[in-house]
XYZ file of C-alpha atoms in Angstrom:
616
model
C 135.958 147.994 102.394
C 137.481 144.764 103.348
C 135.802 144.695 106.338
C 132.115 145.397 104.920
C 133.105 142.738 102.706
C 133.678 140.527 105.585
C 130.379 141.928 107.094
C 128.271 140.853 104.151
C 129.606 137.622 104.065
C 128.938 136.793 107.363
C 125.581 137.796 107.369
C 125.027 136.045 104.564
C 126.392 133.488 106.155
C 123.948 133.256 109.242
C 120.773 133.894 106.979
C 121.339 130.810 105.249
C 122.126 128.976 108.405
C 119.071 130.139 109.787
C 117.309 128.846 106.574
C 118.593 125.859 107.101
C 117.868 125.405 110.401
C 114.124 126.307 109.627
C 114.061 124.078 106.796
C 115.338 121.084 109.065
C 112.743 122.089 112.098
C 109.806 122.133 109.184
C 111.060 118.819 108.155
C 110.956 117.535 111.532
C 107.764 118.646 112.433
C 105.708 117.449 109.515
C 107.491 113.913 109.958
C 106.235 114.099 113.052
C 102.380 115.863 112.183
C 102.235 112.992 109.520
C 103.431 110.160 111.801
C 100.728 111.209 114.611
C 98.062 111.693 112.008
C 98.744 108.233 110.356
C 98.913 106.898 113.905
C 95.730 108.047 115.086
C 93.989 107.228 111.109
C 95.606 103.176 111.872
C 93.849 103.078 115.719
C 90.997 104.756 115.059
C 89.679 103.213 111.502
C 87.049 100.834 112.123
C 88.011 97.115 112.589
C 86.100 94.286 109.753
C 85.299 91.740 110.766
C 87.158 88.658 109.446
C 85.310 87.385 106.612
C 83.980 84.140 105.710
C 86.455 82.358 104.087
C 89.275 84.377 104.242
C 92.753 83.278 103.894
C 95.009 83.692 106.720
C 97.941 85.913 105.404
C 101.680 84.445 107.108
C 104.388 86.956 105.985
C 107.021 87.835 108.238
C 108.829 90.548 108.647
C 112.592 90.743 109.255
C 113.742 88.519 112.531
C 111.555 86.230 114.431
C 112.367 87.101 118.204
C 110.582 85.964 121.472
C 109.944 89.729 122.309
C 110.612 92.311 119.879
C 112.981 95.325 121.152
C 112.275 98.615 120.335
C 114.632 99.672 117.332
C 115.845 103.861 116.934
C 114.109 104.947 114.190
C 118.153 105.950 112.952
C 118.167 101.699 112.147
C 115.361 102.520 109.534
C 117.772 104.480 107.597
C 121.053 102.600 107.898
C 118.746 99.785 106.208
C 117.607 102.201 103.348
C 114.523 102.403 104.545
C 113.550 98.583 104.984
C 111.423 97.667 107.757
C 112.801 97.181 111.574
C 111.970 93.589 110.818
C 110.867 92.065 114.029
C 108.082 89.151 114.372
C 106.804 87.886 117.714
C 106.789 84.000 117.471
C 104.484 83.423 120.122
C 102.295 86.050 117.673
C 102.295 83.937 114.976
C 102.037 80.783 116.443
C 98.976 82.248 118.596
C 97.095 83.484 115.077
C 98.057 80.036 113.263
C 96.864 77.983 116.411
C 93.231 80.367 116.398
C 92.882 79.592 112.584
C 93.024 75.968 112.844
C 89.144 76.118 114.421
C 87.855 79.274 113.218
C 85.267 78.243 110.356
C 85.742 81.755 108.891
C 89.560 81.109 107.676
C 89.422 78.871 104.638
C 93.128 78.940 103.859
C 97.326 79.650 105.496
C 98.964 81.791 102.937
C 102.663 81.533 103.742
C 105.060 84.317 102.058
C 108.409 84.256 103.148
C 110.406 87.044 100.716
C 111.027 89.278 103.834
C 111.779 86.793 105.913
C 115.268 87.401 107.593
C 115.339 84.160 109.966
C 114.947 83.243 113.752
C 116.810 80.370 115.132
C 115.971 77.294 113.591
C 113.869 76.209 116.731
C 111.504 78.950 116.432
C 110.975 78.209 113.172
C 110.638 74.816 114.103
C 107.877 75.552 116.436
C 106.073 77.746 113.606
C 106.378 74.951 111.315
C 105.177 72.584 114.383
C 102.217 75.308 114.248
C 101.221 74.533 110.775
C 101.376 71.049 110.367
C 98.771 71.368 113.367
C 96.422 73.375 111.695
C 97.069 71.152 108.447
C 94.783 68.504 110.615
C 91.564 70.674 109.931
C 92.201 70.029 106.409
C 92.124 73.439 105.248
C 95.474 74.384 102.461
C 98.763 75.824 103.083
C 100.153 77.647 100.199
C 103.769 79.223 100.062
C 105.507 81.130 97.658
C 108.574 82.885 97.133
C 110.560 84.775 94.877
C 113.803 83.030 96.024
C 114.283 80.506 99.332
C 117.080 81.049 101.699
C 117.707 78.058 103.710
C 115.457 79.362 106.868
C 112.937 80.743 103.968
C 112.323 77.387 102.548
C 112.271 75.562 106.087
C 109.208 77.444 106.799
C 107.592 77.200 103.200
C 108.324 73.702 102.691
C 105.393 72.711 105.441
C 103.214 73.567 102.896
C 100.957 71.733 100.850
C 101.786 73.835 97.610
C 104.902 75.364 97.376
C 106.045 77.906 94.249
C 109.364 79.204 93.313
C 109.344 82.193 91.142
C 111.189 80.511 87.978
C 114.250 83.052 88.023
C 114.764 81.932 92.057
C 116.217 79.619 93.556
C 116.698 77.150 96.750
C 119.343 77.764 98.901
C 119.670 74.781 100.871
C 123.203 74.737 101.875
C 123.391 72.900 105.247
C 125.381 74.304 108.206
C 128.897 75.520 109.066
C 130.683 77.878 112.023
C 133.446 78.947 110.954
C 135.609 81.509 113.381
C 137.834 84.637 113.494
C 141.229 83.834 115.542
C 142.566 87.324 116.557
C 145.977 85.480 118.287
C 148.276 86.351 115.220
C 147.504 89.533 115.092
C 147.267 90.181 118.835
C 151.204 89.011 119.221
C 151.949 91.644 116.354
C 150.634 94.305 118.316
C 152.409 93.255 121.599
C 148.958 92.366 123.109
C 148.309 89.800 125.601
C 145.066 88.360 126.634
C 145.127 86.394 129.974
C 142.704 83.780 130.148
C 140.606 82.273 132.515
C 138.267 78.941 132.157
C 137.731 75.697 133.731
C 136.232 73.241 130.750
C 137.869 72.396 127.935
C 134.680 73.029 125.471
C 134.347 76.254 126.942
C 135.671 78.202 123.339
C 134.883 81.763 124.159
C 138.256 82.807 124.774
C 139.742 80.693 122.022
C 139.410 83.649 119.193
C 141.681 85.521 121.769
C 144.496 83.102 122.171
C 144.266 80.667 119.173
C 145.252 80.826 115.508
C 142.573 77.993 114.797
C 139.565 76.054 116.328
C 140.870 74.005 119.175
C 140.156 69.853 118.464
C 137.807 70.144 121.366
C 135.666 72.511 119.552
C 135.761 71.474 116.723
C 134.446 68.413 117.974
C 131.532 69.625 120.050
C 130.957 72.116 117.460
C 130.467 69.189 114.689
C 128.396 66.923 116.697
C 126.292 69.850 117.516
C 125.561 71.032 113.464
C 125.102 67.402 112.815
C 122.497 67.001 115.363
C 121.042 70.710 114.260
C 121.189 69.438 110.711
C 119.330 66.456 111.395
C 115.983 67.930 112.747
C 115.697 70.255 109.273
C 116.724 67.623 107.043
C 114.255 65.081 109.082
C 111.507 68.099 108.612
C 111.935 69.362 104.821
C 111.909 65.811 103.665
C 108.878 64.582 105.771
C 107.117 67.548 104.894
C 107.974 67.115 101.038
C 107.679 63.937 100.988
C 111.165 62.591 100.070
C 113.741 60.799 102.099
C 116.068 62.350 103.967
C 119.031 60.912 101.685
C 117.197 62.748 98.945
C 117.583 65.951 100.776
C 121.859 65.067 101.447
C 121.924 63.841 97.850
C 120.570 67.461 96.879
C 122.472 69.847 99.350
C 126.103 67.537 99.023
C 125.566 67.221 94.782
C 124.520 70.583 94.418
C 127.467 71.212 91.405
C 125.938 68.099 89.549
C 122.316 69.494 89.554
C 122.961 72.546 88.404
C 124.838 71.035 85.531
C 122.421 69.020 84.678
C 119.610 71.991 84.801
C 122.385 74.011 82.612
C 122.506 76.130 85.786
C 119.159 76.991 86.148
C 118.777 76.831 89.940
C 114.898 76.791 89.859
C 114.599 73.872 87.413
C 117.111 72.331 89.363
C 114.688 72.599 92.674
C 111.894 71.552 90.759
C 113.750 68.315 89.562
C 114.924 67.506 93.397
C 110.962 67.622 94.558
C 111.758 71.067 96.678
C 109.728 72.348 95.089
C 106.030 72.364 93.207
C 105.605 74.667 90.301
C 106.501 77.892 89.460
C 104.390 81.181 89.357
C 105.145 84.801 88.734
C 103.195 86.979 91.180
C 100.194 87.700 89.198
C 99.733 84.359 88.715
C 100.476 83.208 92.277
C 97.580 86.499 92.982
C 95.401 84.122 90.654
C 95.929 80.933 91.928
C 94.969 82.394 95.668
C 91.923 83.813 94.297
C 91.219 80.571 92.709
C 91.489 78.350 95.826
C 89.933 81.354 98.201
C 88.479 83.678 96.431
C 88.161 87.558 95.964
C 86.893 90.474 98.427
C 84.365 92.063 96.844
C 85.584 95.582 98.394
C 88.956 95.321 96.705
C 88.923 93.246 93.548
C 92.057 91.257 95.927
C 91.927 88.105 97.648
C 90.134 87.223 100.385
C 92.728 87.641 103.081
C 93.965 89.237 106.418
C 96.669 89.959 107.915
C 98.724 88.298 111.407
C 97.968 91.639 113.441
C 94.324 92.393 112.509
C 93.500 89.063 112.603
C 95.099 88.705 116.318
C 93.274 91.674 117.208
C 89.489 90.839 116.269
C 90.135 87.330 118.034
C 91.542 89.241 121.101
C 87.872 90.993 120.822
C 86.226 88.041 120.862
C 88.151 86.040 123.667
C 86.845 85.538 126.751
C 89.293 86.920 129.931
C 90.104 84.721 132.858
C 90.516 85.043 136.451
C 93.473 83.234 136.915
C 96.452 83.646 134.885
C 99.719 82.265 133.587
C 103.081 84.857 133.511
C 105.713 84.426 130.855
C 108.504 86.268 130.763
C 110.618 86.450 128.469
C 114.587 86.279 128.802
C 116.236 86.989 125.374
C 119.784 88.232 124.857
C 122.975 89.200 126.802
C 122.486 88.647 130.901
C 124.134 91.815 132.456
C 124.398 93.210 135.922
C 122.124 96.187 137.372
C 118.821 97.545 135.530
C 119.046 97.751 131.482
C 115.796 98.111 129.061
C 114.702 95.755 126.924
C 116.907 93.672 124.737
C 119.237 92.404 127.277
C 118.999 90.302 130.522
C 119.651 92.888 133.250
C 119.963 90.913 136.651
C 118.334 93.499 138.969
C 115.758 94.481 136.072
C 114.418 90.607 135.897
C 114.375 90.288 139.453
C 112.349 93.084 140.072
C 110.225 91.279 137.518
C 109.937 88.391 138.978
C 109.117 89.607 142.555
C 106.223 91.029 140.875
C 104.688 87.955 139.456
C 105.598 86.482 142.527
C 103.531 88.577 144.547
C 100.702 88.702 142.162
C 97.831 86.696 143.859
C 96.205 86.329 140.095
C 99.459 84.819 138.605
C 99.009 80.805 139.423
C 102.295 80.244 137.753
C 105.223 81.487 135.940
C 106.658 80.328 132.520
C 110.624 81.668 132.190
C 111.200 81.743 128.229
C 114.775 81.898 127.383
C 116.907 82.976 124.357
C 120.356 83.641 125.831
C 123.492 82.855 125.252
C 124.545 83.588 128.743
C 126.368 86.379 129.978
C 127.422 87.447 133.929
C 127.734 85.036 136.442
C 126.456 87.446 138.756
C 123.180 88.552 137.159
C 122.211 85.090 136.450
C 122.515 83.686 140.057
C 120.688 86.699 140.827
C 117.471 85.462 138.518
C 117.601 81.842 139.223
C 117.354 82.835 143.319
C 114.663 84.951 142.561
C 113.019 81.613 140.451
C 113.824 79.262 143.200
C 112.086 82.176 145.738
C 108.627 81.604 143.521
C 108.463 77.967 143.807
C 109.296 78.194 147.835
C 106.312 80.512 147.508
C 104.021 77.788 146.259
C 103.908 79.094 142.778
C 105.255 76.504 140.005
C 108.366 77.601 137.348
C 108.559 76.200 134.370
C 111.770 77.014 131.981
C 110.998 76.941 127.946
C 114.307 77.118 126.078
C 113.781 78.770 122.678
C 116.884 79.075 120.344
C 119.536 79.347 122.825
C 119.335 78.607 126.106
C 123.259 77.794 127.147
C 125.837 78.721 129.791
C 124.126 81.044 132.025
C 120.835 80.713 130.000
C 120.845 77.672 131.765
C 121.668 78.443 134.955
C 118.843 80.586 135.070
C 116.718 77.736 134.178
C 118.426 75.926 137.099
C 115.947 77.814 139.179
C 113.100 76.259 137.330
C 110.743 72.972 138.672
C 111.113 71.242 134.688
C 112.951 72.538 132.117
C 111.291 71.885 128.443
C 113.635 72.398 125.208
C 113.256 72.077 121.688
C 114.916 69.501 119.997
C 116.859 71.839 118.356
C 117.683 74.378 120.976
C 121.345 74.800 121.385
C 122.173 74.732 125.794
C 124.003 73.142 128.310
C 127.974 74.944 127.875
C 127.792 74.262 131.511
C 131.243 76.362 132.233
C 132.811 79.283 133.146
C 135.327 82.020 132.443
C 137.076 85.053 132.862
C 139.270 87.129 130.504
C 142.024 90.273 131.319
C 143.790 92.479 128.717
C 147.238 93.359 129.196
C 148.561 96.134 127.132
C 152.040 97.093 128.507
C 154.202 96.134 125.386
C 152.299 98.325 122.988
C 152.729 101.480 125.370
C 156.118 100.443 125.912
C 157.045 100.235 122.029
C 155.552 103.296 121.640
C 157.765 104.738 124.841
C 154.906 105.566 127.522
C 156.055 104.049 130.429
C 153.715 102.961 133.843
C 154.997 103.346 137.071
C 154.120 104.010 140.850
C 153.881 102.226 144.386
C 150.887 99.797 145.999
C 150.159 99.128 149.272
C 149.080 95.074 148.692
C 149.326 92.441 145.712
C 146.288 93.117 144.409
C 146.433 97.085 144.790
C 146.272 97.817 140.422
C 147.022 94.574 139.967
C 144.532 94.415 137.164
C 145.351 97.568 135.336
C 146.020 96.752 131.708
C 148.617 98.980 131.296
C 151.085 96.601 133.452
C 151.943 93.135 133.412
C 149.659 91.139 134.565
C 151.080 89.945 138.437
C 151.165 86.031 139.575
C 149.339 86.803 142.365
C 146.178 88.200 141.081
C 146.367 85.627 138.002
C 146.695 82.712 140.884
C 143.701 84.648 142.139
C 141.504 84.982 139.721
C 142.367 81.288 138.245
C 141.102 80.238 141.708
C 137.822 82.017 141.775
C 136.988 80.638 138.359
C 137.392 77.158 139.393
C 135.401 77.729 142.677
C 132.743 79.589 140.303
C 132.453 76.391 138.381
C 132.387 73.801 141.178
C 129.136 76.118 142.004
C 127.760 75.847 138.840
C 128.053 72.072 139.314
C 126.356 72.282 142.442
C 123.663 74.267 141.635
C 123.194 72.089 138.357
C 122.894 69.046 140.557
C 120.656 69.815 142.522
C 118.262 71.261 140.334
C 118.486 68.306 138.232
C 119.248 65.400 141.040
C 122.607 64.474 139.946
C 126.100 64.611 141.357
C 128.710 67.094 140.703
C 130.575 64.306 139.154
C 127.668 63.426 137.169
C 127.091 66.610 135.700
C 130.808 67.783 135.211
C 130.734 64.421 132.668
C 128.615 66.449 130.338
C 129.475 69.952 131.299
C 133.185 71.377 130.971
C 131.776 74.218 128.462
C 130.262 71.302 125.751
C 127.179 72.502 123.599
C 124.499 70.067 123.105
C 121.407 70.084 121.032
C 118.047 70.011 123.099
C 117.432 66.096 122.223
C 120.897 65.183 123.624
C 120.467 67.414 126.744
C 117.085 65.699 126.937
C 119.020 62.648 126.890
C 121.350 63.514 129.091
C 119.356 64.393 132.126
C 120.137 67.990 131.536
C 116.181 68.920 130.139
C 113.139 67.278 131.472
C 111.032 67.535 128.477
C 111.303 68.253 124.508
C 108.355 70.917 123.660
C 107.818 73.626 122.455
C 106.400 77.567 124.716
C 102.379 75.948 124.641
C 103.604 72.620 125.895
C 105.384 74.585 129.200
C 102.680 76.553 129.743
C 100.502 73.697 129.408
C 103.037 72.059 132.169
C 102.556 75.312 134.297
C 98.922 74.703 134.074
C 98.534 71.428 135.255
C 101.348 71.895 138.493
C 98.956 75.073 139.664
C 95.850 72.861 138.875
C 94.235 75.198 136.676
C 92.359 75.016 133.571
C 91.238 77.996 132.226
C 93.427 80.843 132.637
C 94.875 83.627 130.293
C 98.429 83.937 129.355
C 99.844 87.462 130.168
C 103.756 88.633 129.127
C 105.169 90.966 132.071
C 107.656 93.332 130.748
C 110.105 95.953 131.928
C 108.329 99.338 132.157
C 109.112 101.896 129.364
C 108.613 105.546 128.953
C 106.209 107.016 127.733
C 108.109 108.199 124.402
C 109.380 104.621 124.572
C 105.860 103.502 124.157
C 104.597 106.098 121.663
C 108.034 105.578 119.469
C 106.718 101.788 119.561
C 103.601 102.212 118.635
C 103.923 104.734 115.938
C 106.331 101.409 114.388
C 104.165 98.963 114.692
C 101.641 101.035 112.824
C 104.001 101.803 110.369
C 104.503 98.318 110.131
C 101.225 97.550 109.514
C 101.062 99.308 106.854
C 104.370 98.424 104.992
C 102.934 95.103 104.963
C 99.784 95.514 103.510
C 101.418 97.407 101.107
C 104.297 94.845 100.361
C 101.212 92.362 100.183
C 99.553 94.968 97.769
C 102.953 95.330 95.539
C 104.602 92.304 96.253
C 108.153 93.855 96.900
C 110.539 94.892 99.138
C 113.776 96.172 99.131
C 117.023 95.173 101.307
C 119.637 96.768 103.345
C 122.792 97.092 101.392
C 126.056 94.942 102.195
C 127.787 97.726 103.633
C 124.931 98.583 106.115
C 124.513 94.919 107.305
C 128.410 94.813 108.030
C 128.416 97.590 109.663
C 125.517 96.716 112.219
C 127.061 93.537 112.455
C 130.408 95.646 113.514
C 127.769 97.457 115.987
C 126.345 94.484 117.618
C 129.459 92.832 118.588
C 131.231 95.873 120.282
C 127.633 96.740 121.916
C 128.148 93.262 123.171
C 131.302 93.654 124.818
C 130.538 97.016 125.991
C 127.474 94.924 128.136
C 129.636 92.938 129.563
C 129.534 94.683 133.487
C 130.198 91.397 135.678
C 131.184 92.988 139.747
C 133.450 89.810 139.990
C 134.193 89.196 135.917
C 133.169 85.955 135.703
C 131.035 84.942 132.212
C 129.072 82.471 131.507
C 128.998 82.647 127.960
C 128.820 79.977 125.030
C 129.750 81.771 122.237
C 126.935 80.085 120.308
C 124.263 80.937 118.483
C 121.131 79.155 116.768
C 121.326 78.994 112.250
């Protein structure tokens, strides 16, 4: 009886695993019979034309990268269901820049509510965008429900700006503030044997400090002050008050909210941030007031970034000579990687390519690293240096961050062009062991055996670290930087001496490195390929953006994105709304992203040239 009993459970058991199972496969399958069909409905609807009049729509979406990486669709749901949240600047600054002289765009509509930020020199460069196409005289309107500080450096270009009147203006200036692990790490009995030649060169300071070293801190301040500068300078040219104003605003920010009885808005509107206020039916009327309404839709005359891109894509005319840019953005690791990292033998191959392209005049290297091996980067500036020895110019555009071996890549380059508020040079290097014997021994494991030479396990972490491979490895870190040096100096005609003066691991801005004979020229991606242009003698050409090749579910998964984010926007243009990835989520990706990080750090010889830095 027991046993029957035992029986029937079971099989009750399996039957409702197999239920579930075919419950979780139906699910699966009509996710995927309704992303296909809503693919396929998105490409194959017809395309309108853009209509006379029509107001340019700028709304970003999440991050604004230099090439956007293809995100799991798992990140969709650890962000409750927000969008991936990547914008292509050169995108955006293409469709602004096409709008300027196209007679059938009245109006920029800027909405920044889902705007996540970028790197203050990309935004720069959008903003650089607009007040361009402010020249034809057509408007630029903004809104936003609230302003974060990168929000409201993009809106304020505007001619009109609105606040919601429950928002507010976040302009807070800028800080970096640390996490020093030392403490903690002598607690646990854990050493960490450092590496470095350049006192600025901080990486390693979290590691073996309890605070910011002075050196640091003083190349960190100069830096933000510098940084702070260029959007102050902006916001208040752009609104029209004086850049004390703006100080007077962000440093007194206690008084004015007193003085508004804490109403953030009013206190905005008082400081001249902002220009009225509007809810969003009556921002959906003023728009229709100053452009008009579609006829189809009983909305305003608008479209979209993408669709617009896409009919002027139509209409261009091709080229038969072109203009490469790739595009160098995060991490530089060794061997082949997808996209999303700098893999040395990945942008190589990449580079060969152009290289032996007979169409490709010239190549533009866009970078947006921090730096990373020592290894992979030589590896990509060689294969730079190999293009111009081939007759074809290289020109290296420094987005956000372009520092440590971000800029030894661009070493490779004929000019290097920077934005004033790109964050490079960290001309340094370093290397960093574990050691982990006194936790194993308080714990009572004990490590023992027999080597044949010095350096036979010399570096395993489980034993104390010996002289002779620390003597070792101190001495191929300072002959790593002497090449650094070298390889600096020629590429920029200097001395060693001459560049060690500003190197030794110190951050500058893009003005001071312009200053300091570290950048040839401050501008933004247009004015290097411009510069690529005129050193291959050509004048019409086409710009094309070489990438590492994907699969094909690679491509499908990033198309059947894109489309879907399409269509969240024109629905979030539709509803006005959007929701946000909890706190909990964005710590944990932020948890993610940093061990992902370390886990991509694969150097043969483990020598880094990293900065630590990264653009507000």
């Amino acid at each position: 009886m027991i046993r029957g009993l035992f029986r029937f459970l079971f099989n009750m058991l399996r039957m409702f695993v197999r239920l579930l199972d075919l419950v979780v496969r139906g699910a699966f399958y009509a996710l995927m019979i309704f992303g296909i069909g809503a693919l396929v409905a998105f490409f194959l609807r017809p395309e309108p034309a853009v209509r006379e009049g029509s107001a340019l729509v700028l709304r970003p979406v999440g991050m604004i990268v230099e090439q956007a990486a293809l995100e799991p669709p798992l990140a969709l749901l650890r962000a409750g269901g927000a969008p991936a949240g990547q914008m292509r600047l050169a995108d955006l600054v293409e469709a602004v820049k096409a709008a300027r002289d196209d007679k059938r765009i009245a109006a920029l509509v800027i909405e920044t509510d889902e705007l996540v930020g970028g790197g203050l020199s990309k935004l720069a460069e959008l903003r650089a965008a607009i007040e361009d196409f402010k020249t034809s005289g057509k408007p630029v309107l903004a809104r936003g429900e609230r302003f974060t500080q990168s929000q409201y450096y993009l809106a304020s270009v505007a001619d009109e700006l609105h606040l919601s009147a429950d928002g507010f203006v976040l302009l807070r200036g800028l800080a970096r503030y640390g996490t020093y692990f030392k403490d903690a790490l002598d607690r646990l009995g854990v050493k960490v044997h450092v590496f470095r030649v350049g006192e600025y060169k901080s990486f390693s300071e979290p590691f073996t400090r309890s605070d910011m070293s002075d050196e640091d801190r003083e190349s960190s301040r100069d830096l933000l002050q510098g940084l702070w500068q260029v959007m102050r300078d902006d916001i208040a040219a752009s609104r029209k008050l004086s850049p004390e104003a703006v100080n007077a605003h962000v440093n007194g920010i206690r008084d004015a909210l007193a003085a508004s009885a804490g109403d953030a808005a009013q206190a905005a509107l008082a400081a001249g941030l902002v220009d009225r206020f509007s809810t969003r039916d009556e921002w959906r009327a003023r728009l229709i007031e100053r452009v008009g309404k579609d006829p189809d839709n009983d909305d305003i005359r608008r479209i979209g970034v993408g669709r617009y891109l896409a009919l002027v894509g139509q209409e261009a005319d091709s080229a038969d000579e072109r203009i490469a840019v790739i595009v160098a953005q995060g991490t530089i690791v060794d061997g082949m990687e997808p996209s999303g990292v700098v893999a040395g033998d990945t942008f190589a191959r990449l580079i060969r390519s152009v290289r032996e392209d007979d169409s490709i005049k010239a190549l533009v290297m866009r970078i947006d690293s921090p730096g990373g091996s020592a290894w992979a980067s030589e590896l990509i500036r060689h294969e730079l240096e190999l293009t111009r020895q081939a007759g074809k110019p290289v020109i290296a555009s420094m987005s956000s961050v372009a520092a440590s071996g971000g800029y030894w890549i661009a070493a490779g380059a004929d000019e290097i062009w920077a934005a004033p508020a790109t964050v490079t040079g960290s001309i340094g290097i370093f290397g960093m062991f574990p050691e982990f014997a006194e936790p194993l021994r308080r714990l009572g494991i004990g490590v023992d055996g027999v080597a044949t030479a010095p350096l036979a396990g010399a570096l395993d972490p489980r034993r104390p670290l010996d002289p002779v491979a620390a003597d070792a490895m101190q001495l191929s870190i300072e002959h790593g930087y002497r090449r650094f040096l070298e390889t600096v100096a020629r590429a920029r005609g200097m001395t060693p001496d001459e560049v060690d003066a500003v190197a030794r691991g110190r951050v500058w801005t893009g003005a001071a490195a312009a200053e300091l004979g570290l950048v040839d020229q401050l501008g933004g991606l247009q004015a290097a390929v411009d510069a690529a242009a005129r050193r291959a003698g050509i004048e019409r050409y086409e710009v094309v953006w070489p990438e590492a090749r994907e699969s094909f579910e690679q491509r499908l998964l990033r198309r059947l994105m894109r489309a879907g984010e399409e269509l969240g926007i024109e629905l979030g243009l539709q509803l006005g709304g959007g929701s946000r990835p909890g706190a909990l989520a964005l710590v944990i990706d932020e948890v993610q992203a940093a061990a992902g990080e370390l886990l991509r750090w694969n150097d043969p010889q483990h020598m880094y040239l990293h900065c630590l830095c990264e653009a507000p």
